[in-house]
Coordinates of C-alpha atoms in Angstrom, one line a residue:
M688 CA 0.0 0.0 0.0
L689 CA 1.3 3.4 -1.0
A690 CA 2.0 5.8 1.9
S691 CA -0.2 8.9 2.1
P692 CA 1.5 12.0 0.9
K693 CA 2.5 14.3 3.7
I694 CA 3.3 18.0 3.9
N695 CA 6.4 18.8 5.8
F696 CA 5.2 20.6 8.9
E697 CA 8.6 20.2 10.7
R698 CA 9.6 23.9 10.1
P699 CA 9.5 26.9 12.3
I700 CA 6.0 28.1 13.1
M701 CA 6.9 31.7 12.1
Q702 CA 7.5 30.5 8.5
L703 CA 3.8 29.6 8.2
T704 CA 2.8 33.2 8.9
K705 CA 4.2 34.1 5.4
L706 CA 1.2 32.4 3.8
S707 CA -0.9 34.9 1.9
L708 CA -4.7 34.9 2.4
R709 CA -5.0 36.0 -1.2
G710 CA -2.7 33.2 -2.3
L711 CA -4.9 30.7 -0.5
E712 CA -8.0 32.1 -2.2
I713 CA -6.3 32.0 -5.6
F714 CA -5.2 28.4 -5.1
Q715 CA -8.8 27.4 -4.1
L716 CA -10.2 29.0 -7.3
V717 CA -7.6 27.4 -9.6
A718 CA -8.0 24.0 -7.9
K719 CA -11.7 24.1 -8.7
S720 CA -11.5 25.5 -12.2
G721 CA -8.2 24.0 -13.4
S722 CA -7.4 27.1 -15.3
V723 CA -5.2 30.1 -14.4
R724 CA -6.7 32.0 -17.3
K725 CA -10.3 31.6 -16.1
V726 CA -9.4 32.6 -12.6
A727 CA -7.6 35.7 -14.0
A728 CA -10.7 36.6 -16.0
D729 CA -13.1 36.0 -13.0
T730 CA -11.0 38.0 -10.5
G731 CA -9.8 40.8 -12.8
L732 CA -6.1 39.9 -12.1
S733 CA -3.5 39.3 -14.7
I734 CA -2.5 35.8 -15.6
S735 CA 1.0 36.5 -14.4
T736 CA -0.3 37.7 -11.0
V737 CA -2.4 34.6 -10.5
S738 CA 0.6 32.4 -11.5
H739 CA 2.8 34.4 -9.0
H740 CA 0.4 33.7 -6.1
L741 CA 0.4 30.0 -6.9
R742 CA 4.2 29.8 -7.2
R743 CA 4.6 31.8 -3.9
L744 CA 2.3 29.5 -2.1
E745 CA 4.0 26.3 -3.3
D746 CA 7.4 27.8 -2.5
D747 CA 6.3 28.7 1.1
L748 CA 4.9 25.2 1.7
G749 CA 7.8 23.5 -0.1
V750 CA 5.5 21.2 -2.1
S751 CA 3.7 21.1 -5.5
L752 CA 0.0 21.6 -5.0
L753 CA -1.0 21.4 -8.7
D754 CA 0.3 19.5 -11.7
H755 CA 1.2 22.5 -13.9
T756 CA 1.8 20.2 -17.0
R757 CA -1.8 19.2 -17.3
R758 CA -4.6 21.1 -19.0
P759 CA -6.8 21.6 -17.2
M760 CA -4.5 21.6 -14.2
V761 CA -5.2 18.9 -11.6
L762 CA -4.4 18.7 -7.9
T763 CA -1.4 16.6 -6.7
P764 CA -2.2 14.2 -3.9
V765 CA -0.7 16.7 -1.4
G766 CA -2.8 19.5 -3.1
T767 CA -6.0 17.4 -2.6
I768 CA -5.3 17.2 1.2
F769 CA -4.4 20.9 1.5
L770 CA -7.5 22.0 -0.4
R771 CA -9.7 20.2 2.1
Y772 CA -8.3 22.3 4.9
I773 CA -8.3 25.5 2.8
D774 CA -12.0 25.1 2.0
G775 CA -12.9 24.8 5.7
G776 CA -10.5 27.6 6.8
L777 CA -11.6 30.1 4.2
R778 CA -15.3 29.4 4.9
L779 CA -14.7 30.3 8.6
I780 CA -12.7 33.4 7.8
R781 CA -15.4 34.7 5.3
R782 CA -18.1 34.0 7.8
G783 CA -16.2 35.9 10.5
E784 CA -15.5 38.8 8.3
I785 CA -19.2 39.2 7.3
E786 CA -20.4 38.9 10.9
L787 CA -17.9 41.4 12.2
A788 CA -18.8 43.8 9.4
S789 CA -22.5 43.3 10.0
G790 CA -22.6 43.0 13.7
N791 CA -26.2 44.0 14.2
L792 CA -28.6 45.8 11.9
I793 CA -27.5 49.2 12.9
E794 CA -23.8 48.4 12.3
A795 CA -24.3 46.5 9.0
Q796 CA -22.1 48.0 6.4
N797 CA -22.6 46.3 3.0
L798 CA -25.4 44.5 1.2
R799 CA -25.3 43.4 -2.4
L800 CA -28.9 42.4 -3.1
G801 CA -30.4 41.0 -6.3
I802 CA -34.1 40.9 -7.0
V803 CA -35.7 39.0 -9.9
D804 CA -37.3 41.4 -12.4
D805 CA -40.7 40.0 -11.6
F806 CA -40.8 42.3 -8.5
E807 CA -38.8 45.3 -9.6
S808 CA -41.8 47.7 -9.3
E809 CA -44.1 46.0 -6.7
V810 CA -41.5 45.1 -4.0
A811 CA -38.1 46.5 -4.6
P812 CA -38.7 50.2 -4.0
E813 CA -40.3 49.7 -0.6
L814 CA -37.9 47.0 0.4
M815 CA -34.9 49.3 -0.2
Q816 CA -36.6 52.1 1.8
F817 CA -37.1 49.8 4.8
L818 CA -33.6 48.5 4.7
M819 CA -32.1 52.0 4.5
R820 CA -33.9 52.8 7.7
A821 CA -33.1 49.6 9.4
M822 CA -29.4 49.7 8.4
P823 CA -28.4 53.4 8.4
K824 CA -24.6 52.7 7.9
C825 CA -25.1 50.2 5.1
I826 CA -23.9 50.7 1.5
F827 CA -26.4 49.1 -0.8
K828 CA -25.8 47.7 -4.2
H829 CA -29.1 46.6 -5.8
Y830 CA -29.3 44.5 -9.0
T831 CA -32.4 43.5 -11.1
R832 CA -31.8 40.4 -13.1
P833 CA -33.5 37.2 -14.3
S834 CA -33.5 34.3 -11.7
L835 CA -30.7 32.3 -13.4
E836 CA -28.4 35.3 -13.4
I837 CA -29.1 36.1 -9.7
L838 CA -28.3 32.5 -8.7
E839 CA -25.1 32.5 -10.8
L840 CA -24.0 35.7 -9.1
L841 CA -24.7 34.3 -5.7
Q842 CA -22.7 31.1 -6.4
K843 CA -19.8 33.2 -7.6
Q844 CA -20.2 35.3 -4.3
N845 CA -20.8 38.5 -6.3
L846 CA -24.1 38.9 -4.3
D847 CA -24.9 38.5 -0.7
A848 CA -28.6 37.8 -1.1
G849 CA -31.0 37.4 -4.0
V850 CA -34.7 36.8 -4.7
A851 CA -35.2 34.2 -7.4
T852 CA -37.4 31.4 -8.7
R853 CA -36.2 28.1 -7.2
P854 CA -34.6 26.1 -10.1
P855 CA -35.3 22.3 -10.6
H856 CA -31.7 21.4 -9.4
D857 CA -29.9 21.8 -6.1
L858 CA -27.9 24.9 -5.3
P859 CA -24.8 23.8 -3.2
G860 CA -23.4 26.6 -1.0
L861 CA -26.6 28.7 -0.9
I862 CA -29.2 29.0 1.9
E863 CA -32.8 29.2 0.9
Y864 CA -35.6 31.1 2.6
P865 CA -38.9 30.3 0.8
L866 CA -41.2 33.3 0.3
L867 CA -44.1 32.5 -2.1
R868 CA -45.9 29.6 -3.7
D869 CA -46.8 31.0 -7.1
P870 CA -49.2 28.5 -8.9
F871 CA -49.4 28.2 -12.6
V872 CA -52.7 29.3 -14.2
L873 CA -54.0 30.0 -17.7
A874 CA -54.1 33.6 -18.9
V875 CA -56.6 34.2 -21.7
P876 CA -58.2 37.1 -23.5
K877 CA -61.3 38.4 -21.7
S878 CA -63.4 37.5 -24.7
N879 CA -62.3 33.9 -24.7
K880 CA -65.1 31.3 -24.5
T881 CA -62.9 28.2 -25.0
P882 CA -62.7 25.9 -21.9
A883 CA -59.3 25.5 -20.3
E884 CA -59.0 21.8 -21.2
D885 CA -59.7 22.5 -24.9
L886 CA -57.0 25.2 -24.9
L887 CA -54.5 22.5 -23.7
Q888 CA -55.6 20.4 -26.6
D889 CA -55.0 23.2 -29.1
G890 CA -58.7 23.2 -29.8
S891 CA -59.3 27.0 -29.9
G892 CA -57.2 28.1 -32.8
L893 CA -55.7 30.7 -30.5
P894 CA -51.9 30.4 -30.4
F895 CA -50.0 29.4 -27.2
L896 CA -47.6 32.0 -26.1
R897 CA -44.5 30.4 -24.5
Y898 CA -42.1 31.8 -22.0
S899 CA -38.5 31.3 -23.2
R900 CA -37.2 27.9 -22.3
E901 CA -33.9 29.5 -21.3
Q902 CA -35.8 31.0 -18.3
I903 CA -36.6 29.0 -15.2
I904 CA -40.3 29.7 -15.5
G905 CA -40.3 28.6 -19.1
N906 CA -38.4 25.4 -18.2
L907 CA -40.8 24.6 -15.4
I908 CA -43.8 25.0 -17.7
E909 CA -42.3 22.8 -20.5
T910 CA -41.4 20.1 -18.0
H911 CA -44.9 19.9 -16.6
L912 CA -46.5 19.9 -20.1
R913 CA -44.2 16.9 -21.1
R914 CA -45.2 15.1 -17.9
S915 CA -48.9 15.8 -18.6
K916 CA -48.4 14.6 -22.3
V917 CA -49.5 18.0 -23.6
S918 CA -48.0 19.0 -26.9
L919 CA -48.7 22.6 -28.0
E920 CA -47.6 24.2 -31.3
N921 CA -44.4 26.3 -30.9
R922 CA -45.1 29.5 -32.8
F923 CA -44.3 32.1 -30.2
E924 CA -41.5 32.0 -27.5
L925 CA -40.9 35.2 -25.6
E926 CA -38.6 36.4 -22.8
S927 CA -40.7 39.4 -21.9
N928 CA -43.7 38.9 -19.6
Q929 CA -45.1 42.3 -20.6
S930 CA -45.1 41.3 -24.2
I931 CA -46.9 38.0 -23.4
M932 CA -49.6 39.8 -21.4
G933 CA -49.9 42.5 -24.1
M934 CA -50.5 39.9 -26.8
I935 CA -53.1 38.2 -24.6
A936 CA -54.9 41.5 -24.1
E937 CA -54.9 42.0 -27.9
E938 CA -56.4 38.6 -28.3
I939 CA -53.3 37.3 -30.2
G940 CA -52.9 34.2 -27.9
W941 CA -53.0 32.7 -24.5
A942 CA -50.4 31.6 -22.0
I943 CA -49.6 29.5 -19.0
T944 CA -48.3 32.0 -16.4
T945 CA -48.5 32.7 -12.6
P946 CA -50.5 35.2 -10.6
S947 CA -47.4 37.2 -9.7
Q948 CA -46.6 37.6 -13.4
Y949 CA -50.1 38.7 -14.0
V950 CA -49.8 41.4 -11.3
R951 CA -46.9 43.0 -13.1
A952 CA -49.1 43.7 -16.2
K953 CA -51.6 46.1 -14.5
R954 CA -52.5 48.0 -17.6
F955 CA -53.8 44.8 -19.2
H956 CA -55.9 43.5 -16.3
D957 CA -59.2 44.6 -17.7
R958 CA -58.6 42.6 -20.9
I959 CA -57.2 39.3 -19.4
T960 CA -58.9 36.5 -17.4
L961 CA -57.1 33.9 -15.3
L962 CA -58.3 30.3 -15.3
P963 CA -57.3 27.4 -13.1
F964 CA -54.9 25.0 -14.8
P965 CA -57.3 22.2 -15.8
R966 CA -55.1 19.2 -14.9
K967 CA -52.8 18.4 -12.0
N968 CA -51.8 21.8 -10.6
F969 CA -48.2 22.9 -10.3
A970 CA -46.4 25.9 -8.9
R971 CA -43.1 27.7 -8.8
T972 CA -41.4 28.8 -5.5
I973 CA -40.0 32.2 -5.1
S974 CA -37.3 32.3 -2.5
L975 CA -34.6 34.5 -0.9
Y976 CA -31.2 32.9 -1.3
T977 CA -28.0 33.9 0.5
T978 CA -24.5 32.7 0.5
E979 CA -23.6 30.4 3.4
F980 CA -21.6 33.2 4.9
Y981 CA -24.3 35.8 5.2
P982 CA -25.6 36.3 8.8
H983 CA -28.9 34.5 9.5
E984 CA -30.3 37.5 11.4
L985 CA -30.0 39.8 8.4
A986 CA -31.3 37.2 6.0
T987 CA -34.4 36.6 8.2
L988 CA -35.1 40.4 8.4
I989 CA -34.9 40.7 4.6
A990 CA -37.1 37.6 4.1
D991 CA -39.8 38.7 6.6
T992 CA -39.9 42.2 5.0
I993 CA -40.3 40.7 1.5
R994 CA -43.1 38.5 2.6
R995 CA -45.0 41.5 4.0
L996 CA -44.6 43.4 0.8
L997 CA -45.6 40.4 -1.3
S998 CA -48.7 40.0 0.8
R999 CA -49.7 43.6 0.4
H1000 CA -48.7 44.3 -3.2
V1001 CA -49.1 40.9 -4.9
V1002 CA -51.1 38.2 -3.1
E1003 CA -53.9 40.4 -1.7
Q1004 CA -54.4 42.2 -5.1
V1005 CA -54.8 39.0 -7.0
T1006 CA -57.0 37.0 -4.5
A1007 CA -59.3 40.0 -4.0
S1008 CA -60.5 39.6 -7.7
T1009 CA -59.7 35.9 -8.1
P1010 CA -60.8 34.3 -4.8
W1011 CA -60.4 30.7 -6.2
L1012 CA -56.6 31.3 -5.8
L1013 CA -56.8 31.8 -2.1
H1014 CA -55.6 28.3 -1.2
D1015 CA -52.8 28.0 -3.8
F1016 CA -51.3 31.5 -4.0
Q1017 CA -49.7 31.7 -0.6
L1018 CA -46.8 33.1 1.4
L1019 CA -44.3 30.5 2.6
T1020 CA -42.1 30.4 5.7
D1021 CA -39.0 28.4 6.5
A1022 CA -41.2 25.9 8.3
D1023 CA -43.5 25.3 5.4
E1024 CA -43.2 22.2 3.2
Q1025 CA -41.3 23.3 0.1
I1026 CA -43.5 22.4 -2.8

């Protein structure tokens, strides 16, 4: 049996203090991507600077952590062991930095918050006003993006928190705070007389308006249609919710959408009707996501505030005129079953 590789720790303790935190972070990034070039592009550093950090770290440790002859680069056996400790150590350091910087709400200093464009007008303005009062020393950076972009920014640690549609796959490294169960419904022109089931069978002659399959909402709809063995002609596929709602109002087509998407299109409400999905119902979940380093106290404050705003500006507006949605269109809490 081969002996396990070992790092030579029989050296003066003071020598270990030469290790650079930036060098450890660079090593972690290169170890996971296998590419100095990619890490340089992601961090804004030059390729030579990234390479210098790696060489300096290996020189300080007296070992080779990466096989520099391979493309993509791979960890040496010693590098694999060292990365395990680096992952845990950097996680603790980042958590400590954030908690020290945040302390309590009054002392919180930075918040990079992303909100899915679904709620840019209904929720975002009041949320920012509340957070400005609750965290008077905080510097805010607010981003409006599609769900997929928000989740990618979070996983790259370019955001602290973000509101997005839950994707169909797991999100390692992120903490989820469920906010809203947003059921799928049919949106049809006010003049429509065709039953919902006939629409699913392409029996009305009215075209089906698809959300882009590159969006999470479009992907969720297509997956459910396949499971339900529903095949609808693909003539229109759009990224813009407002365009879809406008086309429905003009009697150009119909769509599968959600109540929160309908709320955004206020100027079309008098020309659109919502109908229950005629088969097994399904829903998307809107959640607040944070990195694993972000303080739970601040994440809970943000989540609770968003729920209150969603209740007032979204849920109550829709259920007042469409009471059959009362049991499906609901706020969620951390304790709720995640549907």
